[in-house]
Amino acid sequence: SQTIHQWPATLVQPVGSPLSLECTVEGTSNPNLYWYRQAAGRGLQLLFYSVGIGQISSEVPQNLSASRPQDRQFILSSKKLLLSDSGFYLCAWRHSGRASDNEQFFGPGTRLTVL
Amino acid sequence: DQQVKQNSPSLSVQEGRISILNCDYTNSMFDYFLWYKKYPAEGPTFLISISSIKDKNEDGRFTVFLNKSAKHLSLHIVPSQPGDSAVYFCAASFTSGTYKYIFGTGTRLKVLA
């Protein structure tokens, strides 16, 4: 069976500090990978998605970047955090190449607070 | 531009009654719709989905209805249980390319015992 991991679970960082959130998927290969953010009182906003190693698409201009150094690893980064980067960050995956499997499966999330 | 809207931020329902959560979308090219349930500090979990070629899909207590002409879908939960209390997100996507989701802002359902 497939599992998705995210760490850390919670993070408190000062403004201007760097960020690295990691997401890994087990039990599948070549998944599509996604980073979402849920800000306080808001819905789920898609930040980045990846259809393969080194292939990253950004949905919104922002202070964040993403990388996919390995097939099942997706990293969300920032060089200098802003207060507005606070939120609940979710990683998700779906089976690629299977048009009938449109469901995305989410990780447990990382709560980021920027002070 | 909010392509997927959930206009009710919250809903309270008595245990045993029907819960109806609504979702509207603007892009007629969306061809797949999903509902997710989310508890605080956890990732969303998939609940039920529907393809645009259907107008109804059932799974146990959960039924999703799709009205393409109105660009509207709804989730019915019958009977509602206290454990159903959570935030419900609808999402719309395309069954091609990157399968990106566009999520609504969510509806917080509270089922009263």
Tab-separated table of C-alpha atoms in Angstrom:
chain	number	residue	atom	x	y	z
A	1	SER	CA	0.000	0.000	0.000
A	2	GLN	CA	1.027	3.576	-0.545
A	3	THR	CA	1.859	6.043	2.203
A	4	ILE	CA	2.829	9.686	2.199
A	5	HIS	CA	4.980	11.335	4.832
A	6	GLN	CA	5.544	14.983	5.651
A	7	TRP	CA	7.896	16.525	8.146
A	8	PRO	CA	8.136	18.348	10.322
A	9	ALA	CA	4.602	18.284	11.676
A	10	THR	CA	4.904	21.757	13.160
A	11	LEU	CA	7.434	24.515	12.689
A	12	VAL	CA	7.888	27.980	14.149
A	13	GLN	CA	10.311	30.169	12.264
A	14	PRO	CA	11.337	33.836	12.466
A	15	VAL	CA	10.737	36.197	9.577
A	16	GLY	CA	13.647	36.165	7.170
A	17	SER	CA	14.771	32.633	8.010
A	18	PRO	CA	14.975	29.829	5.416
A	19	LEU	CA	12.473	26.996	5.066
A	20	SER	CA	12.617	23.402	3.946
A	21	LEU	CA	9.603	21.091	4.131
A	22	GLU	CA	9.910	17.545	2.902
A	23	CYS	CA	7.388	15.111	1.498
A	24	THR	CA	8.016	11.511	0.517
A	25	VAL	CA	5.739	8.884	-0.966
A	26	GLU	CA	6.175	5.145	-0.559
A	27	GLY	CA	4.692	2.233	-2.450
A	28	THR	CA	4.301	3.796	-5.868
A	29	SER	CA	6.492	5.073	-8.668
A	30	ASN	CA	6.403	8.195	-10.802
A	31	PRO	CA	3.560	9.807	-8.898
A	32	ASN	CA	2.235	13.257	-9.661
A	33	LEU	CA	3.087	15.403	-6.641
A	34	TYR	CA	1.457	18.559	-5.313
A	35	TRP	CA	2.045	21.201	-2.655
A	36	TYR	CA	-0.959	23.042	-1.217
A	37	ARG	CA	-1.335	25.692	1.432
A	38	GLN	CA	-4.313	26.330	3.659
A	39	ALA	CA	-4.117	29.774	5.186
A	40	ALA	CA	-6.261	30.631	8.225
A	41	GLY	CA	-9.919	30.711	7.196
A	42	ARG	CA	-9.101	29.953	3.591
A	43	GLY	CA	-9.443	27.011	1.262
A	44	LEU	CA	-6.704	24.849	-0.167
A	45	GLN	CA	-4.522	26.716	-2.609
A	46	LEU	CA	-2.362	24.785	-5.049
A	47	LEU	CA	1.218	26.093	-4.933
A	48	PHE	CA	3.259	23.687	-7.051
A	49	TYR	CA	2.858	20.427	-8.902
A	50	SER	CA	5.303	18.010	-10.468
A	51	VAL	CA	4.811	15.278	-13.060
A	52	GLY	CA	8.398	13.980	-12.858
A	53	ILE	CA	11.889	14.419	-11.448
A	54	GLY	CA	13.068	17.980	-11.931
A	55	GLN	CA	9.739	19.050	-13.436
A	56	ILE	CA	8.076	21.739	-11.364
A	57	SER	CA	5.168	23.986	-12.250
A	58	SER	CA	4.258	26.973	-10.125
A	59	GLU	CA	0.663	28.014	-9.769
A	60	VAL	CA	1.036	31.327	-7.982
A	61	PRO	CA	3.871	33.845	-7.759
A	62	GLN	CA	5.249	33.800	-4.276
A	63	ASN	CA	8.130	33.619	-1.937
A	64	LEU	CA	8.380	29.837	-2.145
A	65	SER	CA	10.017	27.327	-4.463
A	66	ALA	CA	9.756	23.578	-4.923
A	67	SER	CA	12.098	20.854	-6.062
A	68	ARG	CA	11.831	17.169	-6.846
A	69	PRO	CA	15.298	15.680	-6.540
A	70	GLN	CA	14.058	12.081	-6.526
A	71	ASP	CA	11.019	10.317	-7.941
A	72	ARG	CA	9.122	10.169	-4.672
A	73	GLN	CA	10.524	13.201	-2.881
A	74	PHE	CA	9.065	16.694	-3.063
A	75	ILE	CA	10.587	19.632	-1.202
A	76	LEU	CA	9.127	23.053	-0.502
A	77	SER	CA	11.640	25.805	0.229
A	78	SER	CA	12.086	29.459	0.901
A	79	LYS	CA	15.220	31.559	1.262
A	80	LYS	CA	13.544	34.177	3.460
A	81	LEU	CA	10.198	33.594	5.126
A	82	LEU	CA	7.507	36.265	5.301
A	83	LEU	CA	4.742	36.571	7.866
A	84	SER	CA	2.268	35.779	5.100
A	85	ASP	CA	3.895	32.369	4.595
A	86	SER	CA	2.247	31.101	7.767
A	87	GLY	CA	-0.253	28.347	7.141
A	88	PHE	CA	-0.899	24.643	6.913
A	89	TYR	CA	1.122	23.051	4.122
A	90	LEU	CA	-0.098	19.866	2.530
A	91	CYS	CA	1.625	17.514	0.146
A	92	ALA	CA	-0.429	15.230	-2.073
A	93	TRP	CA	0.121	12.560	-4.710
A	94	ARG	CA	-1.832	10.725	-7.365
A	95	HIS	CA	-1.148	7.830	-9.685
A	96	SER	CA	0.218	9.122	-12.959
A	97	GLY	CA	-0.784	7.571	-16.246
A	98	ARG	CA	-4.008	6.173	-14.849
A	99	ALA	CA	-6.806	8.371	-16.147
A	100	SER	CA	-9.345	6.459	-14.083
A	101	ASP	CA	-7.533	7.306	-10.849
A	102	ASN	CA	-8.165	10.970	-10.406
A	103	GLU	CA	-8.043	11.012	-6.623
A	104	GLN	CA	-5.235	12.804	-4.845
A	105	PHE	CA	-4.040	11.480	-1.513
A	106	PHE	CA	-2.869	13.934	1.083
A	107	GLY	CA	-0.183	13.798	3.708
A	108	PRO	CA	-0.708	14.804	7.342
A	109	GLY	CA	0.454	18.384	6.752
A	110	THR	CA	2.925	20.801	8.328
A	111	ARG	CA	1.750	23.704	10.455
A	112	LEU	CA	4.119	26.636	9.795
A	113	THR	CA	4.035	29.726	11.978
A	114	VAL	CA	6.239	32.645	10.980
A	115	LEU	CA	6.836	35.155	13.780
B	1	ASP	CA	-11.109	34.668	-9.448
B	2	GLN	CA	-12.632	31.870	-7.401
B	3	GLN	CA	-13.519	29.136	-9.864
B	4	VAL	CA	-14.983	26.854	-7.200
B	5	LYS	CA	-17.173	28.321	-4.494
B	6	GLN	CA	-18.701	26.986	-1.337
B	7	ASN	CA	-20.936	29.810	-0.229
B	8	SER	CA	-21.858	28.363	3.150
B	9	PRO	CA	-18.897	28.554	5.523
B	10	SER	CA	-20.726	26.530	8.160
B	11	LEU	CA	-23.702	24.223	8.631
B	12	SER	CA	-25.278	22.658	11.714
B	13	VAL	CA	-27.466	19.581	11.453
B	14	GLN	CA	-29.156	17.354	14.002
B	15	GLU	CA	-27.910	13.782	14.265
B	16	GLY	CA	-29.925	11.454	12.042
B	17	ARG	CA	-31.028	14.208	9.681
B	18	ILE	CA	-29.737	14.938	6.186
B	19	SER	CA	-26.735	17.204	5.636
B	20	ILE	CA	-26.565	18.988	2.296
B	21	LEU	CA	-23.361	20.732	1.321
B	22	ASN	CA	-23.276	22.817	-1.830
B	23	CYS	CA	-20.603	23.794	-4.304
B	24	ASP	CA	-20.695	25.973	-7.427
B	25	TYR	CA	-18.131	26.260	-10.188
B	26	THR	CA	-17.609	28.600	-13.092
B	27	ASN	CA	-15.493	26.675	-15.607
B	28	SER	CA	-17.646	24.405	-17.748
B	29	MET	CA	-14.516	22.510	-18.836
B	30	PHE	CA	-14.139	20.840	-15.454
B	31	ASP	CA	-15.007	17.191	-15.944
B	32	TYR	CA	-14.351	15.576	-12.596
B	33	PHE	CA	-15.451	16.604	-9.153
B	34	LEU	CA	-14.510	15.378	-5.703
B	35	TRP	CA	-15.410	15.871	-2.087
B	36	TYR	CA	-12.860	15.730	0.695
B	37	LYS	CA	-13.326	15.686	4.441
B	38	LYS	CA	-10.816	17.363	6.704
B	39	TYR	CA	-10.298	17.275	10.454
B	40	PRO	CA	-8.216	19.982	12.159
B	41	ALA	CA	-4.453	19.581	11.820
B	42	GLU	CA	-4.834	16.638	9.440
B	43	GLY	CA	-4.664	16.208	5.699
B	44	PRO	CA	-7.941	15.942	3.763
B	45	THR	CA	-9.267	12.468	3.090
B	46	PHE	CA	-11.071	11.541	-0.075
B	47	LEU	CA	-14.804	10.982	0.325
B	48	ILE	CA	-16.544	10.613	-3.006
B	49	SER	CA	-16.203	11.735	-6.598
B	50	ILE	CA	-18.261	12.116	-9.745
B	51	SER	CA	-17.456	12.318	-13.411
B	52	SER	CA	-19.173	14.908	-15.552
B	53	ILE	CA	-20.814	12.128	-17.566
B	54	LYS	CA	-22.915	11.256	-14.525
B	55	ASP	CA	-25.374	13.212	-12.463
B	56	LYS	CA	-25.315	11.101	-9.314
B	57	ASN	CA	-22.926	8.863	-7.432
B	58	GLU	CA	-23.637	7.029	-4.201
B	59	ASP	CA	-21.366	5.461	-1.624
B	60	GLY	CA	-23.095	4.346	1.538
B	61	ARG	CA	-24.427	7.366	3.406
B	62	PHE	CA	-22.839	9.773	0.927
B	63	THR	CA	-24.344	10.851	-2.378
B	64	VAL	CA	-22.995	13.474	-4.738
B	65	PHE	CA	-25.275	15.151	-7.266
B	66	LEU	CA	-24.031	17.067	-10.279
B	67	ASN	CA	-26.084	19.604	-12.224
B	68	LYS	CA	-23.926	20.585	-15.180
B	69	SER	CA	-26.313	23.143	-16.596
B	70	ALA	CA	-26.311	24.997	-13.283
B	71	LYS	CA	-22.610	24.291	-12.662
B	72	HIS	CA	-23.559	23.038	-9.242
B	73	LEU	CA	-22.816	19.975	-7.182
B	74	SER	CA	-23.969	18.920	-3.777
B	75	LEU	CA	-23.049	16.327	-1.196
B	76	HIS	CA	-25.809	14.637	0.762
B	77	ILE	CA	-25.055	12.776	3.977
B	78	VAL	CA	-27.884	10.596	5.259
B	79	PRO	CA	-28.186	9.966	8.137
B	80	SER	CA	-25.750	12.467	9.608
B	81	GLN	CA	-23.602	11.282	12.505
B	82	PRO	CA	-21.535	13.238	15.043
B	83	GLY	CA	-18.372	11.752	13.526
B	84	ASP	CA	-19.219	13.524	10.286
B	85	SER	CA	-18.397	16.851	11.938
B	86	ALA	CA	-15.492	18.227	9.917
B	87	VAL	CA	-14.691	20.684	7.154
B	88	TYR	CA	-15.788	19.522	3.717
B	89	PHE	CA	-14.037	20.711	0.575
B	90	CYS	CA	-15.272	20.269	-2.941
B	91	ALA	CA	-12.738	20.190	-5.743
B	92	ALA	CA	-12.964	20.371	-9.516
B	93	SER	CA	-10.433	19.046	-11.961
B	94	PHE	CA	-9.723	18.019	-15.523
B	95	THR	CA	-9.165	14.350	-16.399
B	96	SER	CA	-6.161	15.104	-18.519
B	97	GLY	CA	-2.772	16.712	-18.205
B	98	THR	CA	-1.740	17.361	-14.647
B	99	TYR	CA	-5.082	16.593	-12.986
B	100	LYS	CA	-4.850	19.750	-10.939
B	101	TYR	CA	-7.545	20.362	-8.393
B	102	ILE	CA	-9.254	23.662	-7.782
B	103	PHE	CA	-10.634	23.594	-4.260
B	104	GLY	CA	-13.505	25.495	-2.762
B	105	THR	CA	-13.085	27.335	0.524
B	106	GLY	CA	-14.767	24.629	2.558
B	107	THR	CA	-17.896	24.215	4.668
B	108	ARG	CA	-17.642	23.375	8.335
B	109	LEU	CA	-20.291	20.793	9.215
B	110	LYS	CA	-21.334	20.301	12.802
B	111	VAL	CA	-23.606	17.369	13.574
B	112	LEU	CA	-25.373	17.833	16.877
B	113	ALA	CA	-26.056	14.803	19.040
